[in-house]
Coordinates of C-alpha atoms in Angstrom, one line a residue:
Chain C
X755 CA -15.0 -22.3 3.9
X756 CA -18.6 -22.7 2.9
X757 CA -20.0 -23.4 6.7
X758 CA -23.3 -25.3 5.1
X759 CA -22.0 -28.3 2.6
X760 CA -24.8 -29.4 1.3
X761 CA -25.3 -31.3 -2.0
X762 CA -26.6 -28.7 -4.6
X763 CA -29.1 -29.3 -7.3
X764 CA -28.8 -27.9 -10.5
X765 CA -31.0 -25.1 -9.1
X766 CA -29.5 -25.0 -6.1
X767 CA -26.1 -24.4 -7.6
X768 CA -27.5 -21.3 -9.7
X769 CA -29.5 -19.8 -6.9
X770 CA -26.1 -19.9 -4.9
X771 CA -23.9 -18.5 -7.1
X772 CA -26.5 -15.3 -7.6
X773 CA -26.6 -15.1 -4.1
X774 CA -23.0 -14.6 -4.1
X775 CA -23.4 -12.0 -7.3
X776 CA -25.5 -9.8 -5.5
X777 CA -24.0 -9.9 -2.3
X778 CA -20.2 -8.6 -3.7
X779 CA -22.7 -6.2 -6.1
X780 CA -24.4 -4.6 -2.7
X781 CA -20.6 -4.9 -0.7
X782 CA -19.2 -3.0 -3.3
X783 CA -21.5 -0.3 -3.7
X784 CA -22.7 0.4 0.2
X785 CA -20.0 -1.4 1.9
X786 CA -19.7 -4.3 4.3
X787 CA -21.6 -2.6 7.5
X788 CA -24.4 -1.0 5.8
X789 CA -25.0 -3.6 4.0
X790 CA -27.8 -6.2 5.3
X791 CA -28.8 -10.0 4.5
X792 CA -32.3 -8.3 4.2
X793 CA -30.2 -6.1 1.2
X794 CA -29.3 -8.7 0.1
X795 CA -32.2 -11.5 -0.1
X796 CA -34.5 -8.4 -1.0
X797 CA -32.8 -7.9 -4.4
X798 CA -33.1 -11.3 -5.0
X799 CA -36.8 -11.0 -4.1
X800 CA -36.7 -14.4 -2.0
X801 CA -36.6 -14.8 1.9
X802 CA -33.9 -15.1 4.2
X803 CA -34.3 -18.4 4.9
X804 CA -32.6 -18.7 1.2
X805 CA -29.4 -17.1 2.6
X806 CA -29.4 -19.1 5.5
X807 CA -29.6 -22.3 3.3
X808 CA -26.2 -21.7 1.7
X809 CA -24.4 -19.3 4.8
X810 CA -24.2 -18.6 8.4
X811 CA -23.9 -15.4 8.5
X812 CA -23.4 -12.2 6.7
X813 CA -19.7 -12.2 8.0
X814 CA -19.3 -16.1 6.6
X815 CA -20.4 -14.9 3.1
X816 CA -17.9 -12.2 3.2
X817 CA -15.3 -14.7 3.7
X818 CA -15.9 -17.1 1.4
X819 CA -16.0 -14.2 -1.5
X820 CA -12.9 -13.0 -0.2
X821 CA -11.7 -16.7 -0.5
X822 CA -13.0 -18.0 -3.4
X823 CA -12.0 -14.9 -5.1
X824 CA -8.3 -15.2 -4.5
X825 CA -8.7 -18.9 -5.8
X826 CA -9.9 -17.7 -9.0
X827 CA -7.2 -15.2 -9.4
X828 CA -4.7 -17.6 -8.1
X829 CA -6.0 -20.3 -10.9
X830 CA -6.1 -17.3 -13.4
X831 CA -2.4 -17.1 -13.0
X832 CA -1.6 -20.4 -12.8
X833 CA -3.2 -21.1 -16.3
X834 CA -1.0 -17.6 -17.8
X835 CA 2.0 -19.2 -16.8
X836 CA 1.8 -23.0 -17.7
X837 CA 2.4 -22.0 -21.0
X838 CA 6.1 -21.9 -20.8
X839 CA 9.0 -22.6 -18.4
X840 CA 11.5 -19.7 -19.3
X841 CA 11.4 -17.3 -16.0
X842 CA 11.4 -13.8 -17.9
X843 CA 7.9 -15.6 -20.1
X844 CA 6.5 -16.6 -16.6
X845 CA 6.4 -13.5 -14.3
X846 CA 5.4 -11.2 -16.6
X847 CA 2.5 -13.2 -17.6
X848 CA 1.7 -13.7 -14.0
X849 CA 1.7 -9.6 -13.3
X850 CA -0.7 -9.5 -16.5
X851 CA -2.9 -11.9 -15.4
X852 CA -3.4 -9.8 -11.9
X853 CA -3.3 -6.9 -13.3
X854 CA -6.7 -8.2 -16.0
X855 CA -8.2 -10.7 -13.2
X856 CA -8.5 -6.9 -11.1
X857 CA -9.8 -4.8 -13.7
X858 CA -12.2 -7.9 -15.1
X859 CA -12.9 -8.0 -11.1
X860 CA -13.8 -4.9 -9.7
X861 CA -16.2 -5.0 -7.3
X862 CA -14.5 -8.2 -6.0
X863 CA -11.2 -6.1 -6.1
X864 CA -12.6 -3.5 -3.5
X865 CA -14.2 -6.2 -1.5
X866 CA -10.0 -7.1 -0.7
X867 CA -9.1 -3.4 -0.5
X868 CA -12.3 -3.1 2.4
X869 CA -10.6 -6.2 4.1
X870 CA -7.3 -4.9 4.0
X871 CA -8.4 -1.7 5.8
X872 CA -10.6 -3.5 8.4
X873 CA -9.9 -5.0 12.1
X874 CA -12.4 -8.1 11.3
X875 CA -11.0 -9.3 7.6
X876 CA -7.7 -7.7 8.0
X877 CA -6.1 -10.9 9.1
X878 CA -7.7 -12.9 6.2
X879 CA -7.1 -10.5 3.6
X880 CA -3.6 -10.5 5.2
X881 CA -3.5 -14.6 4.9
X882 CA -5.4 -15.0 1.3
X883 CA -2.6 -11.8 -0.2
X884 CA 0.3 -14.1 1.7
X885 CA -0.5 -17.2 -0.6
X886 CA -0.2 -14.8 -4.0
X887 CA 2.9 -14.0 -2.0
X888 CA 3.8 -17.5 -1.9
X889 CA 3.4 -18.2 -5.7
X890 CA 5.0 -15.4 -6.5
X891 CA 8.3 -16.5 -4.1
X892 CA 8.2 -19.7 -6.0
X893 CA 8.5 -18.2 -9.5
X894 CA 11.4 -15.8 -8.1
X895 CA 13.6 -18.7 -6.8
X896 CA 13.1 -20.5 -9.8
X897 CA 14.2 -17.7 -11.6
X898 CA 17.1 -16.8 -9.6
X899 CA 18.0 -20.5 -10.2
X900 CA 17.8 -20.3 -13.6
X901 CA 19.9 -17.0 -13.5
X902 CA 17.4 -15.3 -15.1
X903 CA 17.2 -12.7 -12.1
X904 CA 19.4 -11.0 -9.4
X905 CA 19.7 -13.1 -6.6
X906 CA 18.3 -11.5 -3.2
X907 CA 15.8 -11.7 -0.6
X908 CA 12.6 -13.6 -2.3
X909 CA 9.8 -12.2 -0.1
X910 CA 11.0 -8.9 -0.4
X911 CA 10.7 -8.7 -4.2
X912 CA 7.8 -10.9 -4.3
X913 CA 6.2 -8.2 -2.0
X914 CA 7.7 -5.0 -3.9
X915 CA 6.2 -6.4 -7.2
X916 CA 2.8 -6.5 -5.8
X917 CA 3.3 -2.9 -4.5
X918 CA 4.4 -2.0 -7.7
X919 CA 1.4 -3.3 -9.5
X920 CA -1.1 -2.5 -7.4
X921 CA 0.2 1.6 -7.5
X922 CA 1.2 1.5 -11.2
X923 CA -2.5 -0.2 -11.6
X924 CA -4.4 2.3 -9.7
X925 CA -2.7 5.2 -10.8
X926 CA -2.7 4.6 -14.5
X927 CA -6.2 2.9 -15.1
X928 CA -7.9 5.1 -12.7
X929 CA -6.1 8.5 -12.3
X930 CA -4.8 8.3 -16.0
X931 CA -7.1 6.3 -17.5
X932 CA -4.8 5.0 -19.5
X933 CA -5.6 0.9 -21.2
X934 CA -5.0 -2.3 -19.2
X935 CA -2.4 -3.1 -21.9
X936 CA -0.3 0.2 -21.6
X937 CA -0.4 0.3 -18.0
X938 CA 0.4 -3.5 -17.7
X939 CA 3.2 -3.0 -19.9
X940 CA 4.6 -0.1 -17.9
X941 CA 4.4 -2.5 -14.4
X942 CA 5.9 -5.2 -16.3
X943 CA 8.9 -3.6 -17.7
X944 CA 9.5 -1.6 -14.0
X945 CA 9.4 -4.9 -12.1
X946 CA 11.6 -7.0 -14.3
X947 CA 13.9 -4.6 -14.4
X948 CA 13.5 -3.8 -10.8
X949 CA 14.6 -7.6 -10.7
X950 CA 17.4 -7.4 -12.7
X951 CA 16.0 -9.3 -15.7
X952 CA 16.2 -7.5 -18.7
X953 CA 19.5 -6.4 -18.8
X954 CA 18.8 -3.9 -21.2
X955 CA 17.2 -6.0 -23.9
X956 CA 14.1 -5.7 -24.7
X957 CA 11.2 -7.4 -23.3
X958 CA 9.7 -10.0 -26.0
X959 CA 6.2 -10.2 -26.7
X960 CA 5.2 -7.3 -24.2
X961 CA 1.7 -7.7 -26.3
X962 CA -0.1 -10.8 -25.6
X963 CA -0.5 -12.6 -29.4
X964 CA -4.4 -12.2 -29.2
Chain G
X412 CA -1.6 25.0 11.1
X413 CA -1.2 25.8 14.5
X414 CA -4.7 27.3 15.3
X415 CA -3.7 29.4 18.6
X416 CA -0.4 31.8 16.4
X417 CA 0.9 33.2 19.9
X418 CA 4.2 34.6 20.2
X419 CA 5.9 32.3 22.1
X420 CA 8.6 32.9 24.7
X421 CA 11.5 30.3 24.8
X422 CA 9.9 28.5 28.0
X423 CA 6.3 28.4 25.7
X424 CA 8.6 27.0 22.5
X425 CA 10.1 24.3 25.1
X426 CA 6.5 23.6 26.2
X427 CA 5.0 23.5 23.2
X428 CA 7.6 21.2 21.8
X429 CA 7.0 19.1 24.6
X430 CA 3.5 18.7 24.4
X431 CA 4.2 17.5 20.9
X432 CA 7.0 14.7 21.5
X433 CA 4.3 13.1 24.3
X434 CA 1.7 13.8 22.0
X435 CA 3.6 11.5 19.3
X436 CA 4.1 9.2 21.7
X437 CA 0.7 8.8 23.1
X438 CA -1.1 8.4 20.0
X439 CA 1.7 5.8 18.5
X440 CA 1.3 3.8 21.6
X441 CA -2.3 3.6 22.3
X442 CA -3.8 5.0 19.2
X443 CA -6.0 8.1 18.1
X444 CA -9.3 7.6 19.4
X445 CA -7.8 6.4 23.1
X446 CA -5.8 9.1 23.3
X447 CA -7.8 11.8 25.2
X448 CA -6.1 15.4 25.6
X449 CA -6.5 14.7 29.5
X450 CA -3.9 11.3 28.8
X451 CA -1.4 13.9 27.3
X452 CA -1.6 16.6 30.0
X453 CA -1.5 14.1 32.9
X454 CA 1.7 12.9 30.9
X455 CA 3.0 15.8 31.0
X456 CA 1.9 16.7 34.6
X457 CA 0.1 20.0 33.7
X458 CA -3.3 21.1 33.5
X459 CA -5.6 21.1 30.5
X460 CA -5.3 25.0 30.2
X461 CA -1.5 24.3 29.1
X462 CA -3.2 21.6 25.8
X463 CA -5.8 24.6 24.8
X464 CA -2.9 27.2 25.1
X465 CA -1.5 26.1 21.6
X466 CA -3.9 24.1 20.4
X467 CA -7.3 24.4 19.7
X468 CA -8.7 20.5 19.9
X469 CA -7.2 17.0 19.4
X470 CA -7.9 17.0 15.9
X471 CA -5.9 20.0 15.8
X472 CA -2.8 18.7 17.3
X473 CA -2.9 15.3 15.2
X474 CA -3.3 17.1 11.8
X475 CA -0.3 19.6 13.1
X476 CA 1.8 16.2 13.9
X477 CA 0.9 14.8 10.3
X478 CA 2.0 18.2 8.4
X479 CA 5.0 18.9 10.3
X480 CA 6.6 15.5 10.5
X481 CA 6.1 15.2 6.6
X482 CA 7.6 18.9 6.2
X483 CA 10.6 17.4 8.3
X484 CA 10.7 14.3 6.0
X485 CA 11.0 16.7 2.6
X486 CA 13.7 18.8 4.5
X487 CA 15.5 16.1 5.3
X488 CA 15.3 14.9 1.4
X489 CA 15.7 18.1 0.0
X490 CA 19.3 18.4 2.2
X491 CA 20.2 15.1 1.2
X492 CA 19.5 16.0 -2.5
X493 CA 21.3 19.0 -2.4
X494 CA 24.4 17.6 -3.0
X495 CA 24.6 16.6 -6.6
X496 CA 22.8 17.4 -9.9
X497 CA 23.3 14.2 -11.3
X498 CA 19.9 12.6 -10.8
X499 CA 21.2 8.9 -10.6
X500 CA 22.8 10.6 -7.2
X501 CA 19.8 12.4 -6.7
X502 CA 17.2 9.5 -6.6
X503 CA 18.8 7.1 -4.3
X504 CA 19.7 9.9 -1.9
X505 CA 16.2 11.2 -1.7
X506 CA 15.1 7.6 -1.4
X507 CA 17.6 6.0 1.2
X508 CA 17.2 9.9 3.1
X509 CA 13.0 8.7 3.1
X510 CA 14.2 5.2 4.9
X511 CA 16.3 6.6 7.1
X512 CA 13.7 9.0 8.4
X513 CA 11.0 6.4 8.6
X514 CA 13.3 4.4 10.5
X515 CA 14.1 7.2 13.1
X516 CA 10.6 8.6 13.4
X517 CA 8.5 5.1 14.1
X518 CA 5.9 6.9 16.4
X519 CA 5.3 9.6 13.4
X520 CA 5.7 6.9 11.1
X521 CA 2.6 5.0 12.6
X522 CA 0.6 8.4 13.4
X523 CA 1.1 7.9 9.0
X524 CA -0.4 4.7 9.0
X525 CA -3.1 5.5 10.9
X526 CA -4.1 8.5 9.2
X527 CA -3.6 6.8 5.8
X528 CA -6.4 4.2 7.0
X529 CA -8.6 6.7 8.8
X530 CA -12.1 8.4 7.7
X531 CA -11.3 11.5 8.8
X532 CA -7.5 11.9 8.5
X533 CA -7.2 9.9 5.3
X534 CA -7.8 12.7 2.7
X535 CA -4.9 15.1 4.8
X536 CA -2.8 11.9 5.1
X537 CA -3.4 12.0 1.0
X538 CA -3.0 15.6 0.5
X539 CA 0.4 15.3 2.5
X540 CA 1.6 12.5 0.4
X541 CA 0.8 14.2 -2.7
X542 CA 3.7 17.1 -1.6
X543 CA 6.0 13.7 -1.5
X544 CA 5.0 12.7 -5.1
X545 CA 5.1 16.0 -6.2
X546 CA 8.9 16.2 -5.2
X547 CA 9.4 12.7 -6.9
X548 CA 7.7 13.9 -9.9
X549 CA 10.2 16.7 -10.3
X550 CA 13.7 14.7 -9.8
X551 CA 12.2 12.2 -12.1
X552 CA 10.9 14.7 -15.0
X553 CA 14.4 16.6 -14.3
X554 CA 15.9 12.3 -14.7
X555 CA 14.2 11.9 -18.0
X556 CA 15.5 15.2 -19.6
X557 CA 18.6 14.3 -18.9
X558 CA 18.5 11.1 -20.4
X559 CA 19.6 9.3 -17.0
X560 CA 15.9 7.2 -16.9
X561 CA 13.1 5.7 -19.3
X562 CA 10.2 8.0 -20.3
X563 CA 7.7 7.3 -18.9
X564 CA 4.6 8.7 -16.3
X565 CA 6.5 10.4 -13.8
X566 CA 3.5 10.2 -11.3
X567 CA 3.0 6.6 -12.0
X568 CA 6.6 5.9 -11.4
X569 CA 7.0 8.0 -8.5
X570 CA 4.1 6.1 -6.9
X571 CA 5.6 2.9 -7.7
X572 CA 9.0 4.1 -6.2
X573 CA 7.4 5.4 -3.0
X574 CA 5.4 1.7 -2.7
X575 CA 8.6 -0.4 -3.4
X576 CA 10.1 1.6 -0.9
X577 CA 7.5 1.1 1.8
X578 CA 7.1 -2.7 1.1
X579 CA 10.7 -3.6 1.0
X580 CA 11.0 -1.3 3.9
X581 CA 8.3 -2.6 6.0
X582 CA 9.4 -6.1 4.8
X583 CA 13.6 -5.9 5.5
X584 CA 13.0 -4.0 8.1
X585 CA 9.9 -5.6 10.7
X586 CA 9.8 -9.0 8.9
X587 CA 13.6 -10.1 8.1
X588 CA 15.1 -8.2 10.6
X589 CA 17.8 -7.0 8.0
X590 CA 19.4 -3.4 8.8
X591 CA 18.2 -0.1 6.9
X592 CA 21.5 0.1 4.8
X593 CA 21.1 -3.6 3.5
X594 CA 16.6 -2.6 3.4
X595 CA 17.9 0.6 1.2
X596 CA 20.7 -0.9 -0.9
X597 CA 17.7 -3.5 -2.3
X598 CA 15.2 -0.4 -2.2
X599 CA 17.2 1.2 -4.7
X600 CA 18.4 -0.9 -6.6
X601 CA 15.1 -2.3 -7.8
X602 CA 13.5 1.5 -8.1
X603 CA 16.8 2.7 -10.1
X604 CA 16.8 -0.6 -12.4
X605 CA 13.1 -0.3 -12.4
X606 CA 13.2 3.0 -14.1
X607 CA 15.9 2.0 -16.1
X608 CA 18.5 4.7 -14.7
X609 CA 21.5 1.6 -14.2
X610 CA 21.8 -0.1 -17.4
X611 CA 23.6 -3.4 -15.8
X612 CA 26.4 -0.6 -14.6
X613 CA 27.2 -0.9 -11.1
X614 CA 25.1 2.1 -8.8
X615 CA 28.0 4.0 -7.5
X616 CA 28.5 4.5 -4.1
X617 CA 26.1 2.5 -2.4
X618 CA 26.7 2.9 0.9
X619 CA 26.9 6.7 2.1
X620 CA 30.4 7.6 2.6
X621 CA 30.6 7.9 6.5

């Protein structure tokens, strides 16, 4: 993704990544259009020819934060649900890890909801939200394999549960500013039983042991 | 809503409804901003003075088509409501009555969708959608004291209900190719587990008796 790949110096490596701080700050406040490289290098108080070293283009840079952020919430939920094979452990702890990686993520969070909306990124928001898609199709089969879940349409779910969170999310943590963990716990419970996974028992260890 | 409040003869009603259907049809097929009120008179093989007879601008007309069609949506959900007061009825009715209308207005449907992503019709695309979550809010509150769902935030569950319902519907129906009763059997049976209104019991009567 990055279009220059050049070896990076210590410095080199810190001056990049507060390139790309300040650039998802500015995104996220002004928005994509009215935001300029000159913005950008300006409140880094260096020239463009800095931005230029690391990016092509304005439109590059939005990209590769669009990119590298779904590869860090992708890794975030890969870690939350190494810890444990059972089906009903795994998805929830996947939801929980969206559901914190957004709210530990917001600027980066409205960067995707910008791209969603927008003719230019739409297709690459559309192609970085189809590989959470993906993961999340691969813990539903394995749980309908395991019988942990109804059986049915894979993508579907996969797709509800992301509408889920993302409404129960907004509405609770912005509208109702109610906490990550209460609002979490609500999307939880609603999707595995959307899935047919609880089966009236109740869900162990909604509370992460912190 | 409709800016020009004539008394309208049955000839002007016919008109007017006219104007309206290729209206619809116009801005589903080509979009808002290429739709010009000359495309729509030209359709209709009448002059412009016919347009500024009922209405008084484009903006005009395309607000009227967003606050009608969803006042024919809640009509259409209220009816199919109306026939039980037991809200584990009353929930999948309202919800497979929502599909069913999505599915058999597409052009008002994506006049939605526009508005929903648009600068200017977004906040009465909101405003509109708000009357459908109000109505959800009131069968679920009316669910709860009945002891037929969880407790829970009925707004936050009524959004989450309303976003299952348009991802597995956008999903079953565009992506898999499945038909609406299949799309609105799943629909349900997530958003009636989800709110924990089945309890592992089978959801009676499924499919509408024809």
């Amino acid at each position: 993704m990055v279009a220059v790949d050049r070896s990076l110096t210590p410095r080199g490596e810190e001056r990049r990544a507060q390139l790309l701080e300040v650039a998802t700050a500015r995104f996220a406040e002004r928005g994509y259009r009215a935001t300029s490289i000159a913005d950008i290098v300006d409140s880094m108080g260096v020239g463009k020819g800095v931005f230029y070293w690391y990016f092509r283009s304005k439109e590059e840079l939005f990209g590769y934060l669009l990119s590298a952020g779904m590869t860090d919430l992708r890794r975030c939920q890969l870690a939350a649900v190494s810890h444990s094979d059972d089906p009903l452990v795994r998805i929830p702890a996947a939801i929980r890890a969206a559901v914190r990686w957004a709210a530990e993520h917001q600027q980066l969070t409205a960067l995707f909801e910008f791209a969603h909306r927008d003719a230019t990124f739409g297709p690459l928001a559309r192609r970085l939200q189809d590989l959470l898609i993906d993961d999340a199709v691969n813990e539903l089969r394995a749980a309908m394999d395991a019988g942990a879940i109804r059986r049915g349409d894979p993508i579907g779910q996969a797709r509800a549960i992301l509408a889920v969170t993302d409404a129960l999310a907004t509405h609770g943590l912005h509208d109702a500013h109610r906490s990550i963990d209460e609002v979490t716990d609500d999307i939880v419970v609603f999707c595995l039983d959307g899935l047919g996974g609880r089966k009236g028992s109740p869900v162990p260890s909604l509370k992460p042991a912190v």
